[in-house]
N, CA, C and O atoms as a GROMACS GRO file, in nm:
protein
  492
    1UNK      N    1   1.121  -0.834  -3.464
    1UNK     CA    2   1.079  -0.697  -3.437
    1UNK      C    3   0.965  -0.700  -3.335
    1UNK      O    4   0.898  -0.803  -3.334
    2UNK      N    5   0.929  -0.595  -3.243
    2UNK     CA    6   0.891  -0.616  -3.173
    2UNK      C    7   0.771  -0.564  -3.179
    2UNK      O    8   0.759  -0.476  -3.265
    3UNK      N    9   0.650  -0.595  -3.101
    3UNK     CA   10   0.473  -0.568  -3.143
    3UNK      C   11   0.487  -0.422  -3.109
    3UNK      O   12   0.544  -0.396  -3.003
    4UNK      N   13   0.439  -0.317  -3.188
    4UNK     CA   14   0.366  -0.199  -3.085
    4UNK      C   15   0.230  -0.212  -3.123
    4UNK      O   16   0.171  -0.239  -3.228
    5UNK      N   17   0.180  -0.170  -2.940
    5UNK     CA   18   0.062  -0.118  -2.902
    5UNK      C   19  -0.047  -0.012  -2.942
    5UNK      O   20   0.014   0.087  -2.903
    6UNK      N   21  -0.167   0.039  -2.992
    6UNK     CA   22  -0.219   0.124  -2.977
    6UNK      C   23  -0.293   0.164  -2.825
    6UNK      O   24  -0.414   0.168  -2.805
    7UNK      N   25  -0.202   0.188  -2.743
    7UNK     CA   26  -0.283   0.190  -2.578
    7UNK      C   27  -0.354   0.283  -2.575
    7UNK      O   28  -0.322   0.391  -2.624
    8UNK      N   29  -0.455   0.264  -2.521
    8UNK     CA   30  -0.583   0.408  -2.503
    8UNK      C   31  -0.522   0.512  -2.394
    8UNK      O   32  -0.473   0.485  -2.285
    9UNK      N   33  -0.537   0.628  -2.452
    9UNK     CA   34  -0.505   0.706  -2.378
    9UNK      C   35  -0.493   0.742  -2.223
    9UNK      O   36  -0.395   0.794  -2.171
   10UNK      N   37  -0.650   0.691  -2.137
   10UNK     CA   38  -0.631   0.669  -1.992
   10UNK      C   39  -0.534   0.553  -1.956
   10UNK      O   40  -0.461   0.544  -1.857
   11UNK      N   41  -0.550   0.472  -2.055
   11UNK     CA   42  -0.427   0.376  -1.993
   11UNK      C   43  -0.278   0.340  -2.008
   11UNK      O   44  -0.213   0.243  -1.970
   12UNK      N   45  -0.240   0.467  -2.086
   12UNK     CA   46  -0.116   0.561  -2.088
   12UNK      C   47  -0.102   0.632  -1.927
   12UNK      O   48  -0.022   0.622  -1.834
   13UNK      N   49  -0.205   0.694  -1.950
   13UNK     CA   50  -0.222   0.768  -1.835
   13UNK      C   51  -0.205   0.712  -1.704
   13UNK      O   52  -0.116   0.748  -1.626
   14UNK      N   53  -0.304   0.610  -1.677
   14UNK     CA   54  -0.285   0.564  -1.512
   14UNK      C   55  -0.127   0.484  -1.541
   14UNK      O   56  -0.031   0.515  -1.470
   15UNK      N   57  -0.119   0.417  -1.613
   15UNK     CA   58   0.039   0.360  -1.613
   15UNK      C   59   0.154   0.456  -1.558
   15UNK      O   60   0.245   0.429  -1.479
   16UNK      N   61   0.127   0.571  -1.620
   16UNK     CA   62   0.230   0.698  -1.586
   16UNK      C   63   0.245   0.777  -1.482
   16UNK      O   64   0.338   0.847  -1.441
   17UNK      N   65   0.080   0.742  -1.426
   17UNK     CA   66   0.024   0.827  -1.268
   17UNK      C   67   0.067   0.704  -1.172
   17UNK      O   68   0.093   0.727  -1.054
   18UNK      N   69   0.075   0.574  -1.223
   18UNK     CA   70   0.139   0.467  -1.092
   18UNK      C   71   0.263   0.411  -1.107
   18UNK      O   72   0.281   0.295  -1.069
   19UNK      N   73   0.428   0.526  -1.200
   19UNK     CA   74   0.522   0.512  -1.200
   19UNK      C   75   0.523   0.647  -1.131
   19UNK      O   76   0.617   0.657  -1.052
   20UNK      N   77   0.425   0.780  -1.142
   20UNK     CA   78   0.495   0.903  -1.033
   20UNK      C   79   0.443   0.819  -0.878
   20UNK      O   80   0.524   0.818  -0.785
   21UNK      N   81   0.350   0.774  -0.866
   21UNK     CA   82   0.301   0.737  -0.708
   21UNK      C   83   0.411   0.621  -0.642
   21UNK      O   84   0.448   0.614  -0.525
   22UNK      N   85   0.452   0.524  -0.766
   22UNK     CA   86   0.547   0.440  -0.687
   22UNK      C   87   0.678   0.495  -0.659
   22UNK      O   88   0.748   0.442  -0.573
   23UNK      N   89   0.730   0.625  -0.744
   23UNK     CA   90   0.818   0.657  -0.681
   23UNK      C   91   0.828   0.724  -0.599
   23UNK      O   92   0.910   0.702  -0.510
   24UNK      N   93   0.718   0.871  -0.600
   24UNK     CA   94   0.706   0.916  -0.485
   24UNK      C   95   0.712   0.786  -0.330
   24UNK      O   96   0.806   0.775  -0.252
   25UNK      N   97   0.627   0.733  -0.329
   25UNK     CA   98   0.639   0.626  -0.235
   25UNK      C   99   0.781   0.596  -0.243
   25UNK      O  100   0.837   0.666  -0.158
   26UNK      N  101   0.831   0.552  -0.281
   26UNK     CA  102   0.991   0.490  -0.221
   26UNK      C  103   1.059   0.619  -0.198
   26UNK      O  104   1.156   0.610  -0.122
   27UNK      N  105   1.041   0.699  -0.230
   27UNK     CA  106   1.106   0.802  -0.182
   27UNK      C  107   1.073   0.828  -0.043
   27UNK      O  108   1.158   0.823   0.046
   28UNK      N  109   0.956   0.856  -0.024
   28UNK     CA  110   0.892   0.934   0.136
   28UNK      C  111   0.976   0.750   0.253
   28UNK      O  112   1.026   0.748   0.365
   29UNK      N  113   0.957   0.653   0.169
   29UNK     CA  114   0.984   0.524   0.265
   29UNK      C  115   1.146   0.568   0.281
   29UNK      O  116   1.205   0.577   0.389
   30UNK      N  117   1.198   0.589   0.164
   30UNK     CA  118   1.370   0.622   0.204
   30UNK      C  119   1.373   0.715   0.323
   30UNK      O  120   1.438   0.672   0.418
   31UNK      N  121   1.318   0.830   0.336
   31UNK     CA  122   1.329   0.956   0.449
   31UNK      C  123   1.264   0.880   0.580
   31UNK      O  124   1.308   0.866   0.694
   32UNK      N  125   1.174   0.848   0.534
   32UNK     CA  126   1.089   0.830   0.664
   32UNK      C  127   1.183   0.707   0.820
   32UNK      O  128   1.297   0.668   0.794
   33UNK      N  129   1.134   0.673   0.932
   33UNK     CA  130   1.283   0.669   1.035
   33UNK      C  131   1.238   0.486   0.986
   33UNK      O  132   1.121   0.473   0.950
   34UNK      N  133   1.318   0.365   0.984
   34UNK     CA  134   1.316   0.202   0.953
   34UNK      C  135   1.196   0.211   1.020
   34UNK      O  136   1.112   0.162   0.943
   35UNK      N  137   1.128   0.257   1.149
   35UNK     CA  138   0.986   0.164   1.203
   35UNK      C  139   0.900   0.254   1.223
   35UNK      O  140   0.944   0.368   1.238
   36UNK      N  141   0.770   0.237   1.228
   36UNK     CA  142   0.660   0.333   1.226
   36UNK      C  143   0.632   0.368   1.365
   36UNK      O  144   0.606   0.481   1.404
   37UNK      N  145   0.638   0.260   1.439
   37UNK     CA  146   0.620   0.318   1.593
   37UNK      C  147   0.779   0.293   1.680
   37UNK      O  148   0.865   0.205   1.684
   38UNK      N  149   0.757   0.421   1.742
   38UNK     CA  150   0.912   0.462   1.832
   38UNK      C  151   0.957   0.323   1.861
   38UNK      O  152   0.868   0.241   1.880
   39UNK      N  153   1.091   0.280   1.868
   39UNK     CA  154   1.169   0.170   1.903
   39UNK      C  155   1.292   0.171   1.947
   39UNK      O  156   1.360   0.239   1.870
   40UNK      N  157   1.370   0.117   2.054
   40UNK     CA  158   1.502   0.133   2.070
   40UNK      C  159   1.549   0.060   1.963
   40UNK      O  160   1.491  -0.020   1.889
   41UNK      N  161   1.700   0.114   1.967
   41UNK     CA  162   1.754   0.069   1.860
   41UNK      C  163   1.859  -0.009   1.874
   41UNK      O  164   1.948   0.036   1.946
   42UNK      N  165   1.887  -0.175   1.798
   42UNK     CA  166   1.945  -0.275   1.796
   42UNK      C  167   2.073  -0.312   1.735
   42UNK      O  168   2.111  -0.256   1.632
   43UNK      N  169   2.147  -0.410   1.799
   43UNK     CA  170   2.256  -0.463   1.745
   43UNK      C  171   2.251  -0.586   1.739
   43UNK      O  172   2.207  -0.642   1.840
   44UNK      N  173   2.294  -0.674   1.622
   44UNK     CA  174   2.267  -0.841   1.614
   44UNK      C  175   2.365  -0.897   1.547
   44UNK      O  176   2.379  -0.865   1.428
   45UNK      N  177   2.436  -0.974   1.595
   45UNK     CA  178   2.598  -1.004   1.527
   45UNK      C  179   2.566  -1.102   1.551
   45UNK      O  180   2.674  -1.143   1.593
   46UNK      N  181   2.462  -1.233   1.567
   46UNK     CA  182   2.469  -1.372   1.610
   46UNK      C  183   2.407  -1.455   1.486
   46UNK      O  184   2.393  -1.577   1.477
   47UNK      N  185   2.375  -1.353   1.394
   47UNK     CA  186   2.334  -1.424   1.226
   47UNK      C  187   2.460  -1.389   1.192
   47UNK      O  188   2.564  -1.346   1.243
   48UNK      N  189   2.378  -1.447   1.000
   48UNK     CA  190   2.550  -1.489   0.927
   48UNK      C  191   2.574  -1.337   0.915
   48UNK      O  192   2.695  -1.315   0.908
   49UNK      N  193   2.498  -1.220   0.909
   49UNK     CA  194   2.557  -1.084   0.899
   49UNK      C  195   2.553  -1.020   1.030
   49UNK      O  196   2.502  -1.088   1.119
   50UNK      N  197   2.593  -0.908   1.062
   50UNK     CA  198   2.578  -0.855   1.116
   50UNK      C  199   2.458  -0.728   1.079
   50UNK      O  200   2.453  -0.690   0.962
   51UNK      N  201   2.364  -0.664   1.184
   51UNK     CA  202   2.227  -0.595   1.204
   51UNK      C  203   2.218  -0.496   1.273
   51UNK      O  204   2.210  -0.521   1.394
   52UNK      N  205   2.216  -0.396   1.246
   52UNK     CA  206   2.225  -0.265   1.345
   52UNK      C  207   2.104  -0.184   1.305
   52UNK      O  208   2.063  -0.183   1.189
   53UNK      N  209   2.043  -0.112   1.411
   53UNK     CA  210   1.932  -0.008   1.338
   53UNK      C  211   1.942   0.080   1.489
   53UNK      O  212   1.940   0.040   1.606
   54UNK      N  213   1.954   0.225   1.426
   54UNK     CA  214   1.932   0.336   1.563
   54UNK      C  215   1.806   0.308   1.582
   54UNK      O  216   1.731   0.250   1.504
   55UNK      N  217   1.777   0.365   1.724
   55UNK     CA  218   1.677   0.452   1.759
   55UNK      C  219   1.590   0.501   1.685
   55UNK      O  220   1.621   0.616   1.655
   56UNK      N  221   1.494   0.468   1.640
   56UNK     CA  222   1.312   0.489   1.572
   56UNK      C  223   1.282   0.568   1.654
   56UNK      O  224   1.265   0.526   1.768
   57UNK      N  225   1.261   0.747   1.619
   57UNK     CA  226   1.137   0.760   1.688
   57UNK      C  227   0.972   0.757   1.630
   57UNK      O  228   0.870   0.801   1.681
   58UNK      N  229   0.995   0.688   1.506
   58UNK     CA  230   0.860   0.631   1.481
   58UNK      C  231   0.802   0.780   1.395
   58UNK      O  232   0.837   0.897   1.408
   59UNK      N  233   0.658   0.689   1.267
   59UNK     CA  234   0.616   0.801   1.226
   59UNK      C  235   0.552   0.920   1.277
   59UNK      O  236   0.552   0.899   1.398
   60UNK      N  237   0.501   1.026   1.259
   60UNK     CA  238   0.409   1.105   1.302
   60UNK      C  239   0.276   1.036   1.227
   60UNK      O  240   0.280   0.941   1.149
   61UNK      N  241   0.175   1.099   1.267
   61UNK     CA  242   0.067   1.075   1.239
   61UNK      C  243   0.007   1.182   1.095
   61UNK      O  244  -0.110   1.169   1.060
   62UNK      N  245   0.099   1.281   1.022
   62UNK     CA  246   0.075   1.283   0.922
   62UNK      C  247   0.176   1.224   0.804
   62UNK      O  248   0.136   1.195   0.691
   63UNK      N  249   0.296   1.212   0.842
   63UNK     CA  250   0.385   1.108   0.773
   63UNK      C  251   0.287   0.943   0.768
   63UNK      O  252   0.340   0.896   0.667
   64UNK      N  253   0.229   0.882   0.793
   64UNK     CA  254   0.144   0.809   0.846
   64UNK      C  255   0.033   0.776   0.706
   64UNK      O  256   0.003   0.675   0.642
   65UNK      N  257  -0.010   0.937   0.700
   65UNK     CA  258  -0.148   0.911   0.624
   65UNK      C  259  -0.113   0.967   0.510
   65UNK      O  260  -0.210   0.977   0.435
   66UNK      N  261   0.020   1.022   0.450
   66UNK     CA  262   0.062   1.028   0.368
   66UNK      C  263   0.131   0.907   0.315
   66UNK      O  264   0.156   0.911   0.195
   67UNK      N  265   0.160   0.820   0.370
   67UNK     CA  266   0.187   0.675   0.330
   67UNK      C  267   0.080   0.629   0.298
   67UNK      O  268   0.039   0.616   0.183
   68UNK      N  269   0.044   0.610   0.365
   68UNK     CA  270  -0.148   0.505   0.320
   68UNK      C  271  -0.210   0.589   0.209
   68UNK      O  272  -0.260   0.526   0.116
   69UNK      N  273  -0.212   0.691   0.208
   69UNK     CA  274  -0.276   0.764   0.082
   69UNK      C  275  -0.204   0.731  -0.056
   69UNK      O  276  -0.263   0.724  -0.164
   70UNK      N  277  -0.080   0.713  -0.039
   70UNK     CA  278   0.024   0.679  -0.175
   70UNK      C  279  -0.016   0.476  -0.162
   70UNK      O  280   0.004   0.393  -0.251
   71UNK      N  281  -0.036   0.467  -0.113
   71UNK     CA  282  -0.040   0.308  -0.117
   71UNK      C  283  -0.179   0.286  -0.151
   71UNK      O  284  -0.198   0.227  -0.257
   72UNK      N  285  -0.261   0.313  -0.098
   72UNK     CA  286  -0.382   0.335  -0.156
   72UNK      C  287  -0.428   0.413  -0.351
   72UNK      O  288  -0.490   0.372  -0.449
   73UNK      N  289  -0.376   0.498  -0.326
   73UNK     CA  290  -0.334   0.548  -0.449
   73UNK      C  291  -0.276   0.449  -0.618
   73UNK      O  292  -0.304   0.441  -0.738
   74UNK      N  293  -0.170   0.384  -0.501
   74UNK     CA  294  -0.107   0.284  -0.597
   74UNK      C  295  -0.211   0.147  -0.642
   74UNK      O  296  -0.217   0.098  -0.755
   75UNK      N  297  -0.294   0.099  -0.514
   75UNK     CA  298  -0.370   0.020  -0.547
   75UNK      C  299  -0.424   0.052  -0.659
   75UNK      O  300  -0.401   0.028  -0.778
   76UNK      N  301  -0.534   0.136  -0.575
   76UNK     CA  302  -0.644   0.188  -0.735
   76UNK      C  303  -0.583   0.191  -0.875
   76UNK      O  304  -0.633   0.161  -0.984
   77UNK      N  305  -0.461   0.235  -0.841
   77UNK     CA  306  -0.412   0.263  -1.023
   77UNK      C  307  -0.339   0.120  -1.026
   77UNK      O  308  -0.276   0.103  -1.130
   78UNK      N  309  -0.335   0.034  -0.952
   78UNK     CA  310  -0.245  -0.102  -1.037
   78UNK      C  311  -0.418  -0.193  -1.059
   78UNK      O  312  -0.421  -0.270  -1.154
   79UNK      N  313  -0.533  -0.182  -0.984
   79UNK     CA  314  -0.602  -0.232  -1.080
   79UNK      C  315  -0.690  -0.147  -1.181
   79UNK      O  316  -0.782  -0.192  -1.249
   80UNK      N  317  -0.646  -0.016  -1.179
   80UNK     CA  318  -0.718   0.016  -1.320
   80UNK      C  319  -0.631   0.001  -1.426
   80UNK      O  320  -0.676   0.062  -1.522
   81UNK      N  321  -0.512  -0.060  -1.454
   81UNK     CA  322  -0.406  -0.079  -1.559
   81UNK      C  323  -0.432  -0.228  -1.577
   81UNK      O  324  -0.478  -0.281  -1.679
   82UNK      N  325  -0.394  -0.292  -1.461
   82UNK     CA  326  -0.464  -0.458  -1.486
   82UNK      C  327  -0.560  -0.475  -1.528
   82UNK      O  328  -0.563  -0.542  -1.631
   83UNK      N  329  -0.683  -0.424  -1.474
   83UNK     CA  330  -0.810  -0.483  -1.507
   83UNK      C  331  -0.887  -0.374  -1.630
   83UNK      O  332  -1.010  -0.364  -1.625
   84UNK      N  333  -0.812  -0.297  -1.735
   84UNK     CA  334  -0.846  -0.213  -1.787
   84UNK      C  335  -0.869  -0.317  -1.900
   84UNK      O  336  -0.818  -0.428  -1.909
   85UNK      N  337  -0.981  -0.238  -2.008
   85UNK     CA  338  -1.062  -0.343  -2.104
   85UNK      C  339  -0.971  -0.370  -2.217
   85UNK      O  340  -0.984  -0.461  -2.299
   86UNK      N  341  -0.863  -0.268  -2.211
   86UNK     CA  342  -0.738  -0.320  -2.354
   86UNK      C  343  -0.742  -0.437  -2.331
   86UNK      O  344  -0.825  -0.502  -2.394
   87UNK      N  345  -0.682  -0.484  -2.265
   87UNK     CA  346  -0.636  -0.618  -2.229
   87UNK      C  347  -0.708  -0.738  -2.266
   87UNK      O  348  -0.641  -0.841  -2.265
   88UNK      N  349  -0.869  -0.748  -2.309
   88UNK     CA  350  -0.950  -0.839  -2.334
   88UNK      C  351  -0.931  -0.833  -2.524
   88UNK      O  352  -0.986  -0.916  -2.597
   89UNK      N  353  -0.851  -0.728  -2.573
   89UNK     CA  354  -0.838  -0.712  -2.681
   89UNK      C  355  -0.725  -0.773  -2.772
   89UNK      O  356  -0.723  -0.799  -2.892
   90UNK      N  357  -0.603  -0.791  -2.641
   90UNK     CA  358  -0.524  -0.876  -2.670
   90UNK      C  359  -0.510  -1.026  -2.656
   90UNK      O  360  -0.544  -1.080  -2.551
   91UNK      N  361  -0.464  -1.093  -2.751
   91UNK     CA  362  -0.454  -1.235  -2.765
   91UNK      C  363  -0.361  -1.266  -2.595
   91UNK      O  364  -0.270  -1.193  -2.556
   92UNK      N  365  -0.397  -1.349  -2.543
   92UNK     CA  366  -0.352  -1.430  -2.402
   92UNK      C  367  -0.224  -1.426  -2.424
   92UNK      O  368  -0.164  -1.338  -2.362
   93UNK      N  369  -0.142  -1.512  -2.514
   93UNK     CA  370  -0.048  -1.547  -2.534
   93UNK      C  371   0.068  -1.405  -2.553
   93UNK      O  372   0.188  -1.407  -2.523
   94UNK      N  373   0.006  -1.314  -2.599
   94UNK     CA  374   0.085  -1.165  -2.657
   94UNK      C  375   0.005  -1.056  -2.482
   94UNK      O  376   0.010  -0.934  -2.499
   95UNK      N  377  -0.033  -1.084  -2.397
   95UNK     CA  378  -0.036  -0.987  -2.314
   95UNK      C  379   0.059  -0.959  -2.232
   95UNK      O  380   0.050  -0.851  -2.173
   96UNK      N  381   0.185  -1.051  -2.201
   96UNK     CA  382   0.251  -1.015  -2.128
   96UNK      C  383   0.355  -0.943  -2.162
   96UNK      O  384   0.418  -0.874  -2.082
   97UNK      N  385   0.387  -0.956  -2.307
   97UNK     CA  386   0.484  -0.879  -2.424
   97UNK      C  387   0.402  -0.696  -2.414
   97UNK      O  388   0.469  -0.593  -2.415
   98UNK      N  389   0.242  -0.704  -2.405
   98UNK     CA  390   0.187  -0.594  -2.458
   98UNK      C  391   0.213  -0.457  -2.266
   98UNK      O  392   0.227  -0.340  -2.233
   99UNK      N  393   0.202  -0.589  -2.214
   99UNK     CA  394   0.215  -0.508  -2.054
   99UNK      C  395   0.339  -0.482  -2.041
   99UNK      O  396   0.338  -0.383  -1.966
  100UNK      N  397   0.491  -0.516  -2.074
  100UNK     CA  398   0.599  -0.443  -2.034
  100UNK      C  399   0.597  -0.385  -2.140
  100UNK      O  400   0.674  -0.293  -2.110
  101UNK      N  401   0.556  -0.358  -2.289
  101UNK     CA  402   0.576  -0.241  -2.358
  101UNK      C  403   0.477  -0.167  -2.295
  101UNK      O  404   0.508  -0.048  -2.294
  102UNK      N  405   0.343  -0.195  -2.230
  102UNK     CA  406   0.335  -0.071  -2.177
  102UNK      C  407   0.347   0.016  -2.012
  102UNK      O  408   0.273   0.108  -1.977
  103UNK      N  409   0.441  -0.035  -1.945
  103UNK     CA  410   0.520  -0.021  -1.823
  103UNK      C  411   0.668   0.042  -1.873
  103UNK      O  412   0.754   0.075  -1.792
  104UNK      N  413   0.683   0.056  -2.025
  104UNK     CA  414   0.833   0.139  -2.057
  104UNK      C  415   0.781   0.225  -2.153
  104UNK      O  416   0.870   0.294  -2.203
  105UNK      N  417   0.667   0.247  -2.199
  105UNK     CA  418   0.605   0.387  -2.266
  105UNK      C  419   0.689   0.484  -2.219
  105UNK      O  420   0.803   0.491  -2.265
  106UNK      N  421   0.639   0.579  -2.114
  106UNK     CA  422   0.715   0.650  -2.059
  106UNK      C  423   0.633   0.792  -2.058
  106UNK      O  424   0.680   0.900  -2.024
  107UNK      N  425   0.438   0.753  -2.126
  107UNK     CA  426   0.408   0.872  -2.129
  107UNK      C  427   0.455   0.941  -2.290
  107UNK      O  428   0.500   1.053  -2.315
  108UNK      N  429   0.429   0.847  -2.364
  108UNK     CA  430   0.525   0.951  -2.498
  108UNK      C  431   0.454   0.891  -2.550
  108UNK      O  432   0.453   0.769  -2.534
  109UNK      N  433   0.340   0.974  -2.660
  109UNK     CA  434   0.254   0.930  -2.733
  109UNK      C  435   0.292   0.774  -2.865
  109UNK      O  436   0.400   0.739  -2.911
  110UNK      N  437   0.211   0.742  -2.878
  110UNK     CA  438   0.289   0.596  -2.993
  110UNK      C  439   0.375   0.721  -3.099
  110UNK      O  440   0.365   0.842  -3.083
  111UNK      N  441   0.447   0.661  -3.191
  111UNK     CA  442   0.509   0.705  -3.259
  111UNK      C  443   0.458   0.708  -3.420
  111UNK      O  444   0.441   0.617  -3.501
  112UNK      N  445   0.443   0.847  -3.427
  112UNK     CA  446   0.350   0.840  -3.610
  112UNK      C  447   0.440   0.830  -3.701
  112UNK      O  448   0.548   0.887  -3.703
  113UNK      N  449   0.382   0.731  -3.807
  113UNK     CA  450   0.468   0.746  -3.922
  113UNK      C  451   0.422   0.875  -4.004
  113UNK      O  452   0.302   0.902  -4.009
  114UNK      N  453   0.506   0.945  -4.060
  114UNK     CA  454   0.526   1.049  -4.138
  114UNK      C  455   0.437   0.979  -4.270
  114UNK      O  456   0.472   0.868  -4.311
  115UNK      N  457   0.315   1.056  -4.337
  115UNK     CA  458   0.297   1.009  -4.484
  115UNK      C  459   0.367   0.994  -4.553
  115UNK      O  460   0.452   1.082  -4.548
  116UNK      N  461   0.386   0.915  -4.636
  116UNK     CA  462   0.537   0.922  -4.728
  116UNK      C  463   0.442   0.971  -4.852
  116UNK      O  464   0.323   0.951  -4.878
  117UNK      N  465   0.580   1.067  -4.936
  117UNK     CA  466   0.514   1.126  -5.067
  117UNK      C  467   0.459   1.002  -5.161
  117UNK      O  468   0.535   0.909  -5.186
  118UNK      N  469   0.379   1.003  -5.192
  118UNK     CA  470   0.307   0.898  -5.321
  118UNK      C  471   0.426   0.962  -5.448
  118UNK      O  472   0.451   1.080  -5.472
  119UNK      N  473   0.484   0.834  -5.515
  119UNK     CA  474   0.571   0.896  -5.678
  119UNK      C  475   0.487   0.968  -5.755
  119UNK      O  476   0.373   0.925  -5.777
  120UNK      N  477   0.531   1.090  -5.809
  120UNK     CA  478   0.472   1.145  -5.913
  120UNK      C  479   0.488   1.056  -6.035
  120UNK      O  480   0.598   1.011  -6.068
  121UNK      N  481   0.381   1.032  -6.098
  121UNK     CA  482   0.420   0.978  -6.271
  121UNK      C  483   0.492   1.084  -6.374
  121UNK      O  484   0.537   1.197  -6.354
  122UNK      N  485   0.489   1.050  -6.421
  122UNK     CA  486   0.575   1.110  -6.561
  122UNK      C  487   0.447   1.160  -6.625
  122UNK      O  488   0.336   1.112  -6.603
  123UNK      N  489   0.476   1.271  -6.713
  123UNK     CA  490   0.322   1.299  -6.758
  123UNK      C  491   0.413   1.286  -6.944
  123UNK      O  492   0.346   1.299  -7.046
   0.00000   0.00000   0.00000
């Protein structure tokens, strides 16, 4: 059976704020044109595959700083999840078990057990 966590709440949190930033990021990288600055565009059939890419006309300059802001973004929050003080709480050997349970949280508080009724006696 597997360990659960009591993770502190901010670090629920930034975990959950640097799964919306990394996806936002791959998303804006999917739209955005293969190269950041304008480039003609290539054909290469002399490797084992074949390589094609149109015409780049490259980012704008606020497509640009909306990248660096999400990458930046992502930094800060991958070392406040790494270097957050839970982690000195867990045994060495059990942190890497405790970091993908908490990279699949999902933002959903731990799970409470229900009090269970205590038996009535017989009177």
């Amino acid at each position: 059976m597997a360990t659960t966590y009591d993770f502190p709440s901010d670090l629920r949190a930034g975990q959950e704020e640097l799964h919306q930033v990394r996806a936002e990021l791959s998303a804006l990288l999917k739209r955005l044109p293969w190269s950041v600055e304008p480039l003609d565009g290539f054909s290469d059939d002399a490797g084992w595959r074949k390589t094609e890419r149109p015409a780049s006309p490259g980012w704008t300059a606020d497509e640009q700083a909306e990248v660096e802001k999400l990458r930046r973004r992502e930094h800060e929050l991958a070392v406040f999840v790494t270097c957050h003080r839970f982690w000195a709480e867990v045994s060495a050997p059990d942190r890497v078990e405790a970091r993908m349970s908490l990279k699949h949280t999902h933002g959903t508080p731990p799970e409470e057990t229900a009090p269970t009724p205590s038996p009535q006696t017989a009177e």
